[in-house]
Tab-separated table of C-alpha atoms in Angstrom:
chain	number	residue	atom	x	y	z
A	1	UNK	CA	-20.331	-24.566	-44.291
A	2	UNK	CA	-20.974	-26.135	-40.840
A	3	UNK	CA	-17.682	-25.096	-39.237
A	4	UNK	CA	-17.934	-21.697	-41.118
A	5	UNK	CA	-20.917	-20.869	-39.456
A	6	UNK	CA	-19.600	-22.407	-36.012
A	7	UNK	CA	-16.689	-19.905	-36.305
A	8	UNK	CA	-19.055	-17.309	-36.700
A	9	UNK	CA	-20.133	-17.975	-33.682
A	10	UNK	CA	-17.190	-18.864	-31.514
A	11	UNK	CA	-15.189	-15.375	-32.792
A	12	UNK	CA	-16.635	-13.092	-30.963
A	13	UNK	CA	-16.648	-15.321	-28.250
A	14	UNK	CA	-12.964	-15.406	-28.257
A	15	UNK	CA	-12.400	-12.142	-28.799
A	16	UNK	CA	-14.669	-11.252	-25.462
A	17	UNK	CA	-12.542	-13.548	-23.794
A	18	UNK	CA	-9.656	-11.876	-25.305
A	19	UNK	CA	-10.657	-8.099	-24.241
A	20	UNK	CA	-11.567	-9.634	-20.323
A	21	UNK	CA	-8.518	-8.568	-18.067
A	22	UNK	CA	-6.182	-6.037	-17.744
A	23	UNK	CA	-3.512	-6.011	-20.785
A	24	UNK	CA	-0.008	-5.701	-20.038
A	25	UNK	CA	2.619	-4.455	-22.643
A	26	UNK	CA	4.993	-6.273	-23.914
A	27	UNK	CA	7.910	-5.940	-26.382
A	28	UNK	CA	8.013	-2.313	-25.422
A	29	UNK	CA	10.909	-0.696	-23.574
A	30	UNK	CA	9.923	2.255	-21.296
A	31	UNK	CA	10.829	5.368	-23.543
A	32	UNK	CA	8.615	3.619	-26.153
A	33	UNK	CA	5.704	3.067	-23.409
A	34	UNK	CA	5.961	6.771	-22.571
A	35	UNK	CA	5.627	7.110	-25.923
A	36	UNK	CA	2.312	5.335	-26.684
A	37	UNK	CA	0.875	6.706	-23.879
A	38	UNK	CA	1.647	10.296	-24.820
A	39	UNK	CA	-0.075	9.617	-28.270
A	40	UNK	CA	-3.239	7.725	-26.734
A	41	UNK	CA	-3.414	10.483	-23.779
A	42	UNK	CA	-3.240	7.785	-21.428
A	43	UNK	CA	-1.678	7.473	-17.941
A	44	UNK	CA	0.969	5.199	-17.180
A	45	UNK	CA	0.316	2.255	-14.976
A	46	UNK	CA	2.973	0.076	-13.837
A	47	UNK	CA	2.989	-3.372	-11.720
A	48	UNK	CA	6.146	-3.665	-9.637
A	49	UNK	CA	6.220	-7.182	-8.290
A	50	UNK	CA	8.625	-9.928	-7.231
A	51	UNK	CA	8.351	-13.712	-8.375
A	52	UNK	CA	8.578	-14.357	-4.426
A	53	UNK	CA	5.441	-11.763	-3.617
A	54	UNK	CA	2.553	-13.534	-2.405
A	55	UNK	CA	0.263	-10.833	-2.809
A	56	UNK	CA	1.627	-9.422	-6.436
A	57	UNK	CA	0.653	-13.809	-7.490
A	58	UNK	CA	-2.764	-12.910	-6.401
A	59	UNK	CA	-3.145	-9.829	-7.960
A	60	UNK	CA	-2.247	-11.203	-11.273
A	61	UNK	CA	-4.533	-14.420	-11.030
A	62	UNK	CA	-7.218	-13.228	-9.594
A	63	UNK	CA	-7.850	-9.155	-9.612
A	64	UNK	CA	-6.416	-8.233	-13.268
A	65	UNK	CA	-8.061	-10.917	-15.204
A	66	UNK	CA	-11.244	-9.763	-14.084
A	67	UNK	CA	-13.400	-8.197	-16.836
A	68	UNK	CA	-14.392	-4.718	-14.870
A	69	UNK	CA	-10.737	-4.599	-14.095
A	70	UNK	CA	-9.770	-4.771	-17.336
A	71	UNK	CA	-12.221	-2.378	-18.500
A	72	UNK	CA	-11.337	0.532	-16.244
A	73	UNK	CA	-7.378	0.231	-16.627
A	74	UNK	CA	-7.489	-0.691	-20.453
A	75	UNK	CA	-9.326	2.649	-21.087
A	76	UNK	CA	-7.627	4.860	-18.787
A	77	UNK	CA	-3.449	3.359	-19.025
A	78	UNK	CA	-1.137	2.143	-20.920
A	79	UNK	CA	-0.406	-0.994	-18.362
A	80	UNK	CA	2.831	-2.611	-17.702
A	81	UNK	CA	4.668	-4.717	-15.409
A	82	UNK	CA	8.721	-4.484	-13.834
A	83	UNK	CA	9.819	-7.621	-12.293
A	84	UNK	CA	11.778	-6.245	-9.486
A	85	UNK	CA	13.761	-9.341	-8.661
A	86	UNK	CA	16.119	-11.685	-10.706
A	87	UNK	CA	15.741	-15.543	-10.995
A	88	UNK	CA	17.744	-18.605	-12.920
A	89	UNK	CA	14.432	-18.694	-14.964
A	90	UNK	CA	13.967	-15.056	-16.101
A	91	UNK	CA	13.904	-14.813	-19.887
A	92	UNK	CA	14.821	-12.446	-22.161
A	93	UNK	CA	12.221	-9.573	-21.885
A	94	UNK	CA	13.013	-9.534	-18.365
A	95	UNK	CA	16.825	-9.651	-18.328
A	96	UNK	CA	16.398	-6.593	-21.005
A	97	UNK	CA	14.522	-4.639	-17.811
A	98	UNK	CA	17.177	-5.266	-15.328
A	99	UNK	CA	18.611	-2.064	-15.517
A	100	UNK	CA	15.364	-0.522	-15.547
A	101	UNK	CA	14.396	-2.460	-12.655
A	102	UNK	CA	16.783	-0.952	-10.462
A	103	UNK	CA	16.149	2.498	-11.723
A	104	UNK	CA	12.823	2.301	-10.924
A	105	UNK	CA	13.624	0.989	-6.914
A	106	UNK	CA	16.151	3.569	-6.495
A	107	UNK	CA	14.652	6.708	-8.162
A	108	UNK	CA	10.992	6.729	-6.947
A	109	UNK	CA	11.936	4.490	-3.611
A	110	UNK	CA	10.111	0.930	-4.146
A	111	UNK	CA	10.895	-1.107	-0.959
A	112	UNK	CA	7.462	-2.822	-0.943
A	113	UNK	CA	5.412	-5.509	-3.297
A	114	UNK	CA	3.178	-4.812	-4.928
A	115	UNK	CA	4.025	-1.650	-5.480
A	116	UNK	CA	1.906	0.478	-8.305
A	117	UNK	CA	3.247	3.390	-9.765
A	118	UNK	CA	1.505	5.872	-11.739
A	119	UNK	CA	1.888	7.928	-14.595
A	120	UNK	CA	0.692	11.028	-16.075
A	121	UNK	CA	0.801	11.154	-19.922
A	122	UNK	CA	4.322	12.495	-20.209
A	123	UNK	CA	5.711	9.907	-17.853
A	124	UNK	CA	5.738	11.895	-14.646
A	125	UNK	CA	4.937	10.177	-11.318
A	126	UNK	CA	2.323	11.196	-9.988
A	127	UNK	CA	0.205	8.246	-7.651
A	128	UNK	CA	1.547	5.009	-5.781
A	129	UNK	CA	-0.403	2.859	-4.452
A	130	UNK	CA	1.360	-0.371	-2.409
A	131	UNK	CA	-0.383	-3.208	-1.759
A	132	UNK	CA	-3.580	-5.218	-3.648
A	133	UNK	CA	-6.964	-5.231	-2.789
A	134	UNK	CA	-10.204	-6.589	-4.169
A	135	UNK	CA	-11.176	-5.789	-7.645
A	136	UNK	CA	-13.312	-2.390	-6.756
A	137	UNK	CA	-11.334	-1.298	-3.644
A	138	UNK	CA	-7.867	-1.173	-5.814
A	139	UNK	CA	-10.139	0.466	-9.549
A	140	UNK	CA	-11.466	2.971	-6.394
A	141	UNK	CA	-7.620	3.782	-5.240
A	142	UNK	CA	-6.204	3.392	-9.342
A	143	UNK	CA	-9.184	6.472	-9.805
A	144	UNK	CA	-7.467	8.588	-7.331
A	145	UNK	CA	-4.755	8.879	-9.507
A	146	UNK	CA	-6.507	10.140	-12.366
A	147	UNK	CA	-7.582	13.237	-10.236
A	148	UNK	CA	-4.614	16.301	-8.952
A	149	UNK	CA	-6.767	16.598	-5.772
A	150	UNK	CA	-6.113	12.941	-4.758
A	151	UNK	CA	-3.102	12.196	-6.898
A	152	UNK	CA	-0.237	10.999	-4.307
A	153	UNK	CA	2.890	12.802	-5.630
A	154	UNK	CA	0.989	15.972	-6.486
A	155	UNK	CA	-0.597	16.224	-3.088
A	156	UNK	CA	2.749	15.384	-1.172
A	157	UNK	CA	4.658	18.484	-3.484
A	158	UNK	CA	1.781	20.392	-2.164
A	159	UNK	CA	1.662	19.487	1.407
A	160	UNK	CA	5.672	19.668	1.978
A	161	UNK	CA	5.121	23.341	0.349
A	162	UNK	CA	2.411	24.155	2.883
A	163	UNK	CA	2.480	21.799	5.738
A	164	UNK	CA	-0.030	23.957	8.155
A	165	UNK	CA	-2.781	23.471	5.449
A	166	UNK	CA	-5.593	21.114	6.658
A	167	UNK	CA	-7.666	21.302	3.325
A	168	UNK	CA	-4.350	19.423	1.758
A	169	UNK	CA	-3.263	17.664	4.678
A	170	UNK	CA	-6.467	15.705	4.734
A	171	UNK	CA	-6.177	14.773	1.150
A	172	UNK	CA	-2.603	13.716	2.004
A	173	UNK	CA	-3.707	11.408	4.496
A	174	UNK	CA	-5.962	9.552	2.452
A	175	UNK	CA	-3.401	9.348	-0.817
A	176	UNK	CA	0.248	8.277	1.722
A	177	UNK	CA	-2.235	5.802	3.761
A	178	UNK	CA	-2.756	3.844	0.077
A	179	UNK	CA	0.959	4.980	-0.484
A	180	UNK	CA	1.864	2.956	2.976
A	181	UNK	CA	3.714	6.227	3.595
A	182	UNK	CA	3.088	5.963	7.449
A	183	UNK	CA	5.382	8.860	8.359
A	184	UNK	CA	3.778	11.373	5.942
A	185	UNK	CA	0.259	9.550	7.086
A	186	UNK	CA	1.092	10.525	10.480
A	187	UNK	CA	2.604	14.098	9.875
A	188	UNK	CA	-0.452	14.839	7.680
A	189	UNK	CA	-2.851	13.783	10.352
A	190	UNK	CA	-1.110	15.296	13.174
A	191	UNK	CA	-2.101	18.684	11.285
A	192	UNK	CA	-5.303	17.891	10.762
A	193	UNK	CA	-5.712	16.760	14.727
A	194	UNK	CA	-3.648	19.997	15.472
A	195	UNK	CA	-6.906	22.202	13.998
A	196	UNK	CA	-9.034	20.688	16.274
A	197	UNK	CA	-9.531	21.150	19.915
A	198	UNK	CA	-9.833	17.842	22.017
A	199	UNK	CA	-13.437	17.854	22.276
A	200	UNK	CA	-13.848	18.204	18.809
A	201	UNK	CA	-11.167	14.950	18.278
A	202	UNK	CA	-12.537	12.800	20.634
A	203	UNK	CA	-16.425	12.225	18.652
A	204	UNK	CA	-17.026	9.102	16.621
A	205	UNK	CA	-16.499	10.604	13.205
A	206	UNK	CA	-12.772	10.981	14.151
A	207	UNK	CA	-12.434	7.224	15.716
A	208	UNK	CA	-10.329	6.073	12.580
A	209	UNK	CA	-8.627	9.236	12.431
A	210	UNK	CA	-7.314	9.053	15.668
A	211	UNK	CA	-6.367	5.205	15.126
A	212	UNK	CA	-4.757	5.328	11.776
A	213	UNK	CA	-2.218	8.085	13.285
A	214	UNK	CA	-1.600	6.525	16.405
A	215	UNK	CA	-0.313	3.563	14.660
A	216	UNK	CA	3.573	5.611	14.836
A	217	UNK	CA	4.289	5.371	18.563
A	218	UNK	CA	4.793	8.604	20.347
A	219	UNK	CA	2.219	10.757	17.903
A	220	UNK	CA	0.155	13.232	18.492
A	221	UNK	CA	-2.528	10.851	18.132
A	222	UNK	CA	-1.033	8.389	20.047
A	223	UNK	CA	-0.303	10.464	22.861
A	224	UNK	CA	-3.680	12.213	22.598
A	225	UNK	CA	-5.609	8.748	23.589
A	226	UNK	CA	-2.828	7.870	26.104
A	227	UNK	CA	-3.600	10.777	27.532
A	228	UNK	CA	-7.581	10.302	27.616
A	229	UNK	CA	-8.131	7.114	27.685
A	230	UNK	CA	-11.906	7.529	28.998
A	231	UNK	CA	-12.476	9.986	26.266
A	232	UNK	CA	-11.801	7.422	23.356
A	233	UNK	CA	-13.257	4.520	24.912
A	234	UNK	CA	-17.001	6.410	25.281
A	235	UNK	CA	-16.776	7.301	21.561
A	236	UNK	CA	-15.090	3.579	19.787
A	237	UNK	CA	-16.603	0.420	19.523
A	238	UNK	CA	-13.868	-1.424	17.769
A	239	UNK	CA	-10.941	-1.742	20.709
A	240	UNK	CA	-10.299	0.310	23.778
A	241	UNK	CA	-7.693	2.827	24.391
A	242	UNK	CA	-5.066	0.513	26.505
A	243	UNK	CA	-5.586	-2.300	24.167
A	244	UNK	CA	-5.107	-0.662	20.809
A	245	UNK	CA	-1.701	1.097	22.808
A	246	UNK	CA	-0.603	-2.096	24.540
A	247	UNK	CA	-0.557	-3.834	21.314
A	248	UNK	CA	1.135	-1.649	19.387
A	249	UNK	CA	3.952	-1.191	21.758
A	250	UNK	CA	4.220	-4.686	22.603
A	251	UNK	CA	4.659	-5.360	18.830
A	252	UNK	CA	6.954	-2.871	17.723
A	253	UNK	CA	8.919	-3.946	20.466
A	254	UNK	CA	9.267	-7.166	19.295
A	255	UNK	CA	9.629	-6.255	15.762
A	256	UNK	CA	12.665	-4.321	16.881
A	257	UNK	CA	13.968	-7.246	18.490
A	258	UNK	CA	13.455	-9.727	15.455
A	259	UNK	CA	15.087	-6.856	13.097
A	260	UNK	CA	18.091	-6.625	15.280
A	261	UNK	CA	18.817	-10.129	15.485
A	262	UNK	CA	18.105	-9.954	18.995
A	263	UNK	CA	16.834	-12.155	21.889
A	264	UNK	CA	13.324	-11.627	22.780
A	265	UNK	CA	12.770	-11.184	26.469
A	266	UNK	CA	8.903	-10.644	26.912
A	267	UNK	CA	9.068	-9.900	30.910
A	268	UNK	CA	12.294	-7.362	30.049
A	269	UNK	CA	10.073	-5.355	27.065
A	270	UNK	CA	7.002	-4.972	29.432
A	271	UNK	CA	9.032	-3.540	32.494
A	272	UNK	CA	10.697	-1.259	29.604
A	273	UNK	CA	7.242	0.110	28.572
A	274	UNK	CA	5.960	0.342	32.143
A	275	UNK	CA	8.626	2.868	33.109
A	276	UNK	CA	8.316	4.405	29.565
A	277	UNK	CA	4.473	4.051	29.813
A	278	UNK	CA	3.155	3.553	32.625
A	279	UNK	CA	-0.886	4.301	32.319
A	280	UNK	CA	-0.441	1.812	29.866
A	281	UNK	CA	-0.699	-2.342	30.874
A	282	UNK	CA	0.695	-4.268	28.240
A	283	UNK	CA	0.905	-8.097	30.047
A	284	UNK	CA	-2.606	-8.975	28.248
A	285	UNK	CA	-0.766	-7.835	25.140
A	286	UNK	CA	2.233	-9.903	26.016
A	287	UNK	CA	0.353	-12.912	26.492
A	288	UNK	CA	-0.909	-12.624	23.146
A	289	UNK	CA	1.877	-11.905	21.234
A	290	UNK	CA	4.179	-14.643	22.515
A	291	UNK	CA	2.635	-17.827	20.685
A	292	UNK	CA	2.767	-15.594	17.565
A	293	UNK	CA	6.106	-15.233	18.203
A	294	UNK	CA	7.326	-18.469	18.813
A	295	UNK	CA	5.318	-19.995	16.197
A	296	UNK	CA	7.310	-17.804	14.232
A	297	UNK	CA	11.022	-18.726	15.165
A	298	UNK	CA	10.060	-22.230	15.244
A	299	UNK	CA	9.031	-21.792	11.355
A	300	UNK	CA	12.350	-19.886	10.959
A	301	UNK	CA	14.298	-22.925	12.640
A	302	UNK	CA	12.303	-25.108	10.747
């Protein structure tokens, strides 16, 4: 009677500790996900991840066991994970996904982990998000898909068929910067910065604007503080204009260099970007980048 009574109390303990985290489906093949999400009116959420991805490892210890987390995708999805990568130690659910696996990188372009792709209840895509987050930063980006307005795909159908729009292209923006879609990022803000005239730009409400689109070299952001440098120093407090350009010239330079296979000449890449830029003084950037760099071959030599 003792231990009856104990297991009175301990079940709905357990099955608290049972309903805490996000819960994955398993067993299911993806026509038969689609399925039960068309017949629960859910969305589709799905985890693409590699067993080599350090932050897809911390997403699933540390963000999706999390009660809230749980909460909010359990009522809104039907959740499910695609291991994008094959290993020795892969068992059978995941060999049966293979081809699935590769479907999924090829048709709706997954070249980044984590990757999150979303669902609407018919088993269109319609949101991607790439990269993790704490627990309510990535439920506030999961909510954008829930909504057309915000929804990545949606917005991007939309913006491509009206490109001059700045209602839309300030939505898309917002959606391809969560999508790491820096080249639609960049076209979408250039529109936005393209509706305003400089003195408008150049005021503290637009500081992040202006440095999110900058980050592609030769923007219209980018050339826009080049080309005032005084003008975005008096309105940011974070970095000033030579720095912020210095340092991203000096590292996509070097990032070409690594990508190539190529010998990195630090003294050759700033007399480059002097003639190519020359308002621009990138030997304080140079400095700093170099033990970065090294410290980096040494661990590839290593």
């Amino acid at each position: 009677m003792r231990k009856l009574i104990l297991m009175l109390f301990l079940v709905p303990t357990l099955l608290f500790a049972q309903s805490e985290g996000v819960k994955f489906e398993h067993g299911l093949n993806w026509n038969q996900i689609k399925e039960k999400a068309a017949k629960e009116n859910k969305f589709i959420f799905v985890d693409c991840f590699t067993t080599w991805c350090g932050p897809c490892k911390y997403m699933t210890s540390t963000i999706f066991p999390q009660a809230k987390v749980g909460d909010f995708f359990n009522a809104k999805f039907v959740n499910a994970k695609i291991q994008m990568d094959k290993t020795k130690e892969d068992n059978e659910e995941v060999k049966s996904w293979y081809t699935e696996a590769d479907r999924f990188a090829k048709d709706y372009k997954v070249v980044a982990y984590p990757t999150f792709l979303i669902f609407d209840s018919k088993g269109n895509l319609v949101h991607r998000i790439v990269g993790g987050g704490d627990a309510d930063g990535f439920i506030a980006k999961a909510q954008k898909a829930l909504d057309p307005n915000s929804q990545y795909e949606t917005l991007l159908a939309k913006f491509n068929a009206d490109p001059q729009n700045t209602t839309i292209a300030k939505a898309m923006a917002a959606a391809a910067k969560d999508a790491y879609d820096k080249e639609t990022q960049a076209k979408a803000e250039g529109v936005v910065l393209s509706s305003l005239s400089t003195d408008q730009i150049f005021t503290k409400d637009n500081v992040e604007l202006l440095l999110s689109s900058a980050s592609i070299k030769d923007s219209k952001a980018f050339n826009l503080i080049k080309d005032n440098p005084a003008k975005f120093d008096a309105i940011s407090e974070k970095v000033k204009a030579n720095d912020f350009l210095a340092k991203l010239l000096i590292g996509e330079a070097v990032n070409t260099k690594i990508q190539a296979k190529e010998a990195v000449d630090f003294a050759a890449i700033e007399k480059e970007l002097a003639q190519k830029y020359p308002t621009v003084n990138t030997e304080k950037a140079s400095l700093e980048m170099q033990p970065r760099y090294f410290s980096y071959t040494k661990t590839i030599l290593d």
